[in-house]
PDB file of C-alpha atoms in Angstrom:
ATOM      1  CA  MET K  26    -104.833-119.853 171.427  1.00 97.00           C
ATOM      2  CA  LYS K  27    -107.521-119.146 169.244  1.00 98.00           C
ATOM      3  CA  ALA K  28    -107.641-115.818 167.186  1.00 99.00           C
ATOM      4  CA  ASP K  29    -109.998-114.379 164.968  1.00 99.00           C
ATOM      5  CA  LEU K  30    -107.773-111.180 162.937  1.00 99.00           C
ATOM      6  CA  HIS K  31    -110.149-110.459 160.080  1.00 98.00           C
ATOM      7  CA  VAL K  32    -113.817-109.034 161.472  1.00 98.00           C
ATOM      8  CA  HIS K  33    -116.115-106.292 160.194  1.00 98.00           C
ATOM      9  CA  SER K  34    -118.450-104.652 162.275  1.00 97.00           C
ATOM     10  CA  THR K  35    -121.097-101.937 162.035  1.00 96.00           C
ATOM     11  CA  HIS K  36    -118.490 -99.387 161.528  1.00 95.00           C
ATOM     12  CA  SER K  37    -118.057-101.252 158.162  1.00 94.00           C
ATOM     13  CA  ASP K  38    -121.130-100.082 155.282  1.00 91.00           C
ATOM     14  CA  ASP K  39    -121.873-104.029 155.232  1.00 91.00           C
ATOM     15  CA  GLY K  40    -121.171-105.028 158.911  1.00 88.00           C
ATOM     16  CA  HIS K  41    -123.906-106.543 160.809  1.00 94.00           C
ATOM     17  CA  GLN K  42    -122.964-106.875 164.352  1.00 96.00           C
ATOM     18  CA  THR K  43    -121.875-103.950 166.888  1.00 98.00           C
ATOM     19  CA  ILE K  44    -118.363-104.346 168.963  1.00 98.00           C
ATOM     20  CA  GLU K  45    -120.385-105.536 171.895  1.00 98.00           C
ATOM     21  CA  GLU K  46    -122.237-108.625 169.859  1.00 98.00           C
ATOM     22  CA  ILE K  47    -118.538-109.488 168.428  1.00 98.00           C
ATOM     23  CA  ILE K  48    -116.781-109.576 171.974  1.00 98.00           C
ATOM     24  CA  ASP K  49    -119.837-111.378 173.549  1.00 98.00           C
ATOM     25  CA  ARG K  50    -119.450-114.276 170.726  1.00 97.00           C
ATOM     26  CA  CYS K  51    -115.670-114.713 170.996  1.00 98.00           C
ATOM     27  CA  ARG K  52    -116.449-115.069 174.819  1.00 98.00           C
ATOM     28  CA  GLN K  53    -118.692-117.852 173.534  1.00 98.00           C
ATOM     29  CA  LEU K  54    -116.489-119.396 170.947  1.00 98.00           C
ATOM     30  CA  ASP K  55    -113.217-119.119 173.360  1.00 98.00           C
ATOM     31  CA  ILE K  56    -111.687-116.731 170.900  1.00 98.00           C
ATOM     32  CA  ARG K  57    -109.310-114.852 173.031  1.00 98.00           C
ATOM     33  CA  VAL K  58    -107.346-112.606 170.541  1.00 99.00           C
ATOM     34  CA  LEU K  59    -109.497-110.266 167.952  1.00 99.00           C
ATOM     35  CA  ALA K  60    -108.558-107.817 165.429  1.00 99.00           C
ATOM     36  CA  ILE K  61    -111.278-105.300 164.115  1.00 98.00           C
ATOM     37  CA  THR K  62    -110.678-104.732 160.752  1.00 98.00           C
ATOM     38  CA  ASP K  63    -113.536-102.602 159.221  1.00 98.00           C
ATOM     39  CA  HIS K  64    -113.368-101.106 155.889  1.00 97.00           C
ATOM     40  CA  ASN K  65    -111.112 -97.935 155.763  1.00 98.00           C
ATOM     41  CA  ASP K  66    -112.159 -97.279 159.127  1.00 97.00           C
ATOM     42  CA  MET K  67    -110.448 -97.831 162.868  1.00 98.00           C
ATOM     43  CA  GLY K  68    -113.247 -96.637 164.928  1.00 95.00           C
ATOM     44  CA  GLY K  69    -114.635 -99.564 166.224  1.00 96.00           C
ATOM     45  CA  CYS K  70    -110.853-100.496 167.515  1.00 96.00           C
ATOM     46  CA  GLU K  71    -110.830 -98.215 170.703  1.00 94.00           C
ATOM     47  CA  GLU K  72    -114.552 -99.408 171.927  1.00 96.00           C
ATOM     48  CA  ALA K  73    -113.189-103.011 171.322  1.00 98.00           C
ATOM     49  CA  MET K  74    -110.055-102.595 173.208  1.00 96.00           C
ATOM     50  CA  ARG K  75    -112.455-101.027 175.961  1.00 96.00           C
ATOM     51  CA  LEU K  76    -115.047-103.974 176.150  1.00 97.00           C
ATOM     52  CA  GLY K  77    -112.744-106.784 175.790  1.00 97.00           C
ATOM     53  CA  GLU K  78    -111.637-107.202 179.038  1.00 95.00           C
ATOM     54  CA  GLY K  79    -109.325-110.507 179.610  1.00 96.00           C
ATOM     55  CA  MET K  80    -108.689-110.573 175.303  1.00 98.00           C
ATOM     56  CA  ILE K  81    -105.988-109.729 173.437  1.00 99.00           C
ATOM     57  CA  VAL K  82    -107.427-106.616 171.077  1.00 99.00           C
ATOM     58  CA  ILE K  83    -105.280-105.802 168.008  1.00 98.00           C
ATOM     59  CA  PRO K  84    -106.052-102.627 166.269  1.00 98.00           C
ATOM     60  CA  GLY K  85    -106.832-103.317 162.547  1.00 99.00           C
ATOM     61  CA  ILE K  86    -108.182-101.866 159.111  1.00 99.00           C
ATOM     62  CA  GLU K  87    -108.849-103.246 155.748  1.00 99.00           C
ATOM     63  CA  ILE K  88    -107.791-100.689 153.261  1.00 99.00           C
ATOM     64  CA  SER K  89    -109.026-100.343 149.730  1.00 98.00           C
ATOM     65  CA  SER K  90    -105.892-100.048 148.063  1.00 98.00           C
ATOM     66  CA  LYS K  91    -105.841 -99.494 143.821  1.00 98.00           C
ATOM     67  CA  GLY K  92    -104.572-102.750 143.729  1.00 98.00           C
ATOM     68  CA  GLY K  93    -107.412-104.422 146.375  1.00 98.00           C
ATOM     69  CA  HIS K  94    -108.051-104.802 149.748  1.00 99.00           C
ATOM     70  CA  ILE K  95    -105.237-104.634 151.990  1.00 99.00           C
ATOM     71  CA  LEU K  96    -105.091-105.588 155.859  1.00 99.00           C
ATOM     72  CA  GLY K  97    -103.119-103.565 158.492  1.00 99.00           C
ATOM     73  CA  LEU K  98    -102.603-104.754 161.837  1.00 99.00           C
ATOM     74  CA  GLY K  99    -101.397-103.085 164.801  1.00 98.00           C
ATOM     75  CA  LEU K 100    -101.194 -99.592 163.495  1.00 98.00           C
ATOM     76  CA  ASP K 101    -101.515 -96.609 165.644  1.00 97.00           C
ATOM     77  CA  ARG K 102    -103.468 -94.673 162.753  1.00 97.00           C
ATOM     78  CA  PRO K 103    -105.676 -95.402 160.025  1.00 98.00           C
ATOM     79  CA  VAL K 104    -104.236 -95.396 156.370  1.00 99.00           C
ATOM     80  CA  PRO K 105    -106.011 -93.413 153.238  1.00 98.00           C
ATOM     81  CA  ARG K 106    -107.820 -95.313 150.804  1.00 98.00           C
ATOM     82  CA  GLY K 107    -106.911 -95.060 147.167  1.00 98.00           C
ATOM     83  CA  LEU K 108    -103.373 -95.371 147.415  1.00 99.00           C
ATOM     84  CA  GLU K 109    -100.997 -97.186 145.110  1.00 99.00           C
ATOM     85  CA  VAL K 110    -100.197-101.061 147.000  1.00 99.00           C
ATOM     86  CA  ALA K 111     -96.518-100.052 147.548  1.00 99.00           C
ATOM     87  CA  GLU K 112     -97.629 -96.801 149.372  1.00 99.00           C
ATOM     88  CA  THR K 113    -100.547 -98.338 151.366  1.00 99.00           C
ATOM     89  CA  ILE K 114     -98.146-100.860 152.432  1.00 99.00           C
ATOM     90  CA  ARG K 115     -95.606 -98.506 153.151  1.00 99.00           C
ATOM     91  CA  GLN K 116     -97.716 -96.124 155.507  1.00 99.00           C
ATOM     92  CA  ILE K 117     -98.912 -99.314 157.358  1.00 99.00           C
ATOM     93  CA  HIS K 118     -95.646 -99.582 158.423  1.00 99.00           C
ATOM     94  CA  GLU K 119     -94.829 -96.437 159.250  1.00 99.00           C
ATOM     95  CA  ALA K 120     -97.878 -96.506 161.345  1.00 99.00           C
ATOM     96  CA  GLY K 121     -96.608 -99.388 163.366  1.00 98.00           C
ATOM     97  CA  GLY K 122     -98.634-101.952 161.781  1.00 99.00           C
ATOM     98  CA  ILE K 123     -97.894-104.989 159.597  1.00 99.00           C
ATOM     99  CA  ALA K 124     -99.383-105.509 155.912  1.00 99.00           C
ATOM    100  CA  ILE K 125    -101.228-108.619 155.294  1.00 99.00           C
ATOM    101  CA  ALA K 126    -102.520-109.873 151.485  1.00 99.00           C
ATOM    102  CA  PRO K 127    -106.209-110.906 152.333  1.00 98.00           C
ATOM    103  CA  HIS K 128    -108.113-113.494 150.481  1.00 98.00           C
ATOM    104  CA  PRO K 129    -105.264-112.362 147.500  1.00 98.00           C
ATOM    105  CA  TYR K 130    -107.584-114.458 144.946  1.00 97.00           C
ATOM    106  CA  ARG K 131    -111.240-112.997 145.248  1.00 96.00           C
ATOM    107  CA  MET K 132    -112.756-111.685 142.540  1.00 90.00           C
ATOM    108  CA  SER K 133    -113.307-107.708 142.592  1.00 86.00           C
ATOM    109  CA  THR K 134    -111.546-107.084 146.154  1.00 95.00           C
ATOM    110  CA  GLY K 135    -108.221-109.503 146.034  1.00 97.00           C
ATOM    111  CA  LEU K 136    -104.926-107.950 145.216  1.00 98.00           C
ATOM    112  CA  GLY K 137    -104.245-110.697 142.751  1.00 97.00           C
ATOM    113  CA  GLU K 138    -101.378-112.972 142.508  1.00 98.00           C
ATOM    114  CA  ASN K 139     -98.869-110.222 140.516  1.00 98.00           C
ATOM    115  CA  ASN K 140     -99.850-107.609 143.614  1.00 98.00           C
ATOM    116  CA  VAL K 141     -98.635-109.977 146.190  1.00 99.00           C
ATOM    117  CA  ARG K 142     -95.415-110.813 144.417  1.00 98.00           C
ATOM    118  CA  ASP K 143     -94.312-107.472 143.707  1.00 98.00           C
ATOM    119  CA  ASN K 144     -94.512-105.921 147.298  1.00 99.00           C
ATOM    120  CA  ASP K 145     -93.296-106.211 150.684  1.00 98.00           C
ATOM    121  CA  PHE K 146     -96.295-107.988 152.337  1.00 99.00           C
ATOM    122  CA  ASP K 147     -95.414-109.135 156.085  1.00 99.00           C
ATOM    123  CA  ALA K 148     -97.855-112.174 155.770  1.00 99.00           C
ATOM    124  CA  ILE K 149    -100.830-113.855 153.562  1.00 99.00           C
ATOM    125  CA  GLU K 150    -103.964-114.550 154.820  1.00 99.00           C
ATOM    126  CA  VAL K 151    -104.450-118.398 153.708  1.00 98.00           C
ATOM    127  CA  ALA K 152    -107.560-119.119 155.463  1.00 98.00           C
ATOM    128  CA  ASN K 153    -110.237-116.809 154.893  1.00 98.00           C
ATOM    129  CA  GLY K 154    -113.742-117.782 156.012  1.00 96.00           C
ATOM    130  CA  ARG K 155    -115.689-116.203 153.319  1.00 93.00           C
ATOM    131  CA  SER K 156    -113.369-117.323 150.234  1.00 95.00           C
ATOM    132  CA  ARG K 157    -113.923-120.287 148.473  1.00 95.00           C
ATOM    133  CA  ARG K 158    -111.818-123.584 149.186  1.00 96.00           C
ATOM    134  CA  GLY K 159    -109.914-123.477 146.122  1.00 96.00           C
ATOM    135  CA  GLY K 160    -108.875-119.937 146.614  1.00 96.00           C
ATOM    136  CA  ASN K 161    -107.710-120.533 150.018  1.00 97.00           C
ATOM    137  CA  ARG K 162    -105.393-123.580 148.810  1.00 97.00           C
ATOM    138  CA  ALA K 163    -103.709-121.314 146.112  1.00 98.00           C
ATOM    139  CA  ALA K 164    -102.928-118.477 148.634  1.00 98.00           C
ATOM    140  CA  LYS K 165    -101.463-121.256 150.895  1.00 98.00           C
ATOM    141  CA  ALA K 166     -99.423-122.416 147.749  1.00 98.00           C
ATOM    142  CA  LEU K 167     -98.555-118.948 147.162  1.00 99.00           C
ATOM    143  CA  ALA K 168     -97.425-118.267 150.724  1.00 99.00           C
ATOM    144  CA  GLU K 169     -95.597-121.391 150.708  1.00 98.00           C
ATOM    145  CA  GLU K 170     -93.644-120.165 147.394  1.00 98.00           C
ATOM    146  CA  LEU K 171     -92.937-116.775 149.021  1.00 99.00           C
ATOM    147  CA  ARG K 172     -91.728-118.313 151.731  1.00 98.00           C
ATOM    148  CA  LEU K 173     -94.319-115.371 153.765  1.00 99.00           C
ATOM    149  CA  PRO K 174     -95.964-115.976 157.247  1.00 99.00           C
ATOM    150  CA  VAL K 175     -99.840-116.983 156.907  1.00 99.00           C
ATOM    151  CA  MET K 176    -102.887-116.241 159.124  1.00 98.00           C
ATOM    152  CA  GLY K 177    -106.379-116.911 158.808  1.00 98.00           C
ATOM    153  CA  GLY K 178    -109.446-115.057 159.900  1.00 98.00           C
ATOM    154  CA  SER K 179    -113.165-115.251 159.171  1.00 98.00           C
ATOM    155  CA  ASP K 180    -113.733-112.154 157.310  1.00 96.00           C
ATOM    156  CA  ALA K 181    -117.007-112.023 159.181  1.00 96.00           C
ATOM    157  CA  HIS K 182    -119.552-109.362 158.768  1.00 96.00           C
ATOM    158  CA  ASP K 183    -122.438-110.994 160.955  1.00 94.00           C
ATOM    159  CA  GLN K 184    -122.279-113.140 164.166  1.00 92.00           C
ATOM    160  CA  ARG K 185    -122.675-116.715 162.274  1.00 93.00           C
ATOM    161  CA  SER K 186    -119.234-116.217 160.587  1.00 94.00           C
ATOM    162  CA  LEU K 187    -117.233-115.667 163.455  1.00 96.00           C
ATOM    163  CA  GLY K 188    -114.911-118.275 163.907  1.00 96.00           C
ATOM    164  CA  ARG K 189    -114.732-119.762 160.738  1.00 97.00           C
ATOM    165  CA  ALA K 190    -111.216-119.149 160.044  1.00 98.00           C
ATOM    166  CA  LEU K 191    -109.010-118.520 162.612  1.00 98.00           C
ATOM    167  CA  THR K 192    -105.122-118.031 163.452  1.00 99.00           C
ATOM    168  CA  GLU K 193    -103.965-120.193 165.992  1.00 99.00           C
ATOM    169  CA  VAL K 194    -101.386-118.486 167.970  1.00 98.00           C
ATOM    170  CA  PRO K 195     -98.564-119.228 170.518  1.00 98.00           C
ATOM    171  CA  ASP K 196     -99.944-119.452 174.079  1.00 98.00           C
ATOM    172  CA  ASP K 197     -96.976-117.741 175.347  1.00 98.00           C
ATOM    173  CA  CYS K 198     -98.363-114.399 173.836  1.00 98.00           C
ATOM    174  CA  ARG K 199     -99.701-112.044 176.376  1.00 98.00           C
ATOM    175  CA  THR K 200     -99.978-108.502 174.233  1.00 98.00           C
ATOM    176  CA  ALA K 201    -100.940-107.467 170.972  1.00 98.00           C
ATOM    177  CA  SER K 202     -97.264-106.445 169.863  1.00 98.00           C
ATOM    178  CA  GLU K 203     -96.463-109.948 170.930  1.00 99.00           C
ATOM    179  CA  VAL K 204     -99.019-111.403 168.701  1.00 99.00           C
ATOM    180  CA  ILE K 205     -97.609-109.086 165.685  1.00 99.00           C
ATOM    181  CA  THR K 206     -94.260-110.596 166.231  1.00 98.00           C
ATOM    182  CA  ALA K 207     -95.653-114.290 166.348  1.00 99.00           C
ATOM    183  CA  ILE K 208     -97.317-113.360 163.098  1.00 99.00           C
ATOM    184  CA  LYS K 209     -93.934-111.891 161.154  1.00 98.00           C
ATOM    185  CA  THR K 210     -91.816-114.628 162.307  1.00 98.00           C
ATOM    186  CA  GLY K 211     -93.986-117.442 161.168  1.00 98.00           C
ATOM    187  CA  ARG K 212     -95.149-118.675 164.474  1.00 98.00           C
ATOM    188  CA  CYS K 213     -98.654-118.840 163.921  1.00 98.00           C
ATOM    189  CA  LYS K 214    -101.085-121.403 162.333  1.00 98.00           C
ATOM    190  CA  ALA K 215    -103.749-120.853 159.827  1.00 98.00           C
ATOM    191  CA  ILE K 216    -107.230-122.839 160.296  1.00 97.00           C
ATOM    192  CA  GLY K 217    -110.242-123.112 158.337  1.00 91.00           C
ATOM    193  CA  ALA K 218    -110.390-124.535 154.733  1.00 77.00           C
ATOM    194  CA  GLY K 219    -113.252-121.466 153.585  1.00 80.00           C
ATOM    195  CA  GLN K 220    -116.466-121.902 152.203  1.00 78.00           C
ATOM    196  CA  SER K 221    -117.910-124.904 149.796  1.00 69.00           C
ATOM    197  CA  SER K 222    -118.489-124.012 146.129  1.00 60.00           C
ATOM    198  CA  THR K 223    -122.047-123.402 146.696  1.00 52.00           C
ATOM    199  CA  ARG K 224    -121.911-120.873 149.437  1.00 55.00           C
ATOM    200  CA  SER K 225    -118.949-119.358 147.965  1.00 54.00           C
ATOM    201  CA  LEU K 226    -121.085-118.933 144.730  1.00 56.00           C
ATOM    202  CA  SER K 227    -123.678-116.804 147.015  1.00 54.00           C
ATOM    203  CA  SER K 228    -121.358-115.048 148.563  1.00 57.00           C
ATOM    204  CA  ALA K 229    -119.566-114.118 145.192  1.00 56.00           C
ATOM    205  CA  ILE K 230    -123.453-113.046 143.867  1.00 58.00           C
ATOM    206  CA  MET K 231    -124.079-110.986 146.848  1.00 56.00           C
ATOM    207  CA  SER K 232    -120.377-109.305 146.806  1.00 55.00           C
ATOM    208  CA  THR K 233    -120.618-108.654 143.248  1.00 55.00           C
ATOM    209  CA  SER K 234    -124.125-107.286 143.480  1.00 56.00           C
ATOM    210  CA  ARG K 235    -122.779-104.604 146.068  1.00 50.00           C
ATOM    211  CA  TRP K 236    -119.862-103.769 143.902  1.00 49.00           C
ATOM    212  CA  PHE K 237    -122.310-102.939 140.970  1.00 57.00           C
ATOM    213  CA  ARG K 238    -124.076-100.690 143.241  1.00 51.00           C
ATOM    214  CA  ARG K 239    -121.369 -99.151 144.481  1.00 43.00           C
ATOM    215  CA  GLY K 240    -120.237 -98.224 140.738  1.00 61.00           C
ATOM    216  CA  LEU K 241    -117.710-100.689 140.649  1.00 58.00           C
ATOM    217  CA  LYS K 242    -115.565 -99.243 143.657  1.00 55.00           C
ATOM    218  CA  ARG K 243    -114.172-101.162 145.996  1.00 53.00           C
ATOM    219  CA  MET K 244    -115.662-101.177 149.241  1.00 60.00           C
TER     220      MET K 244
END
């Protein structure tokens, strides 16, 4: 079944879709598993679990570590921003979650290859709906080399982008914890190629512009 495990709502400063809009759009697209992963904020997770009746909703967060963005899925509490990569991962695990390296090759917010190699990630996001196709291919090659599980997510900040990249989850998963286990054990498949060079360039320009407006600080 289809899962979008990287989605931003209005609880992110750059998010343009409410939790209710996300749930409605997921139902239209037959996305049955959803993770809300706002920037350094888990405020939308409880609302999503309440509104997402009949769906598997996984609490998540995209954390701005010193080395780049890190996805935490299945946590029972937020992890602070601004920590070293290893400490961020440790706190994600301590909170009962798994640590994923999203869009590792993205300028300004990606972890970069060395940070992924040198730390204890549970999986790598190899299909990101907002990343360039080459970046996704490189992430997949890195996951294969390191023998790490993979996942995919749209990284949607608006409704048009939902479902552009997905994770295929085994149909026998019934709970969030079962989905987390399926990711960790490599039973999931990432779906989606990413953006064309033209669309990726446009996204990169907008992201870089926001980055400079924040004073070169990560979201």
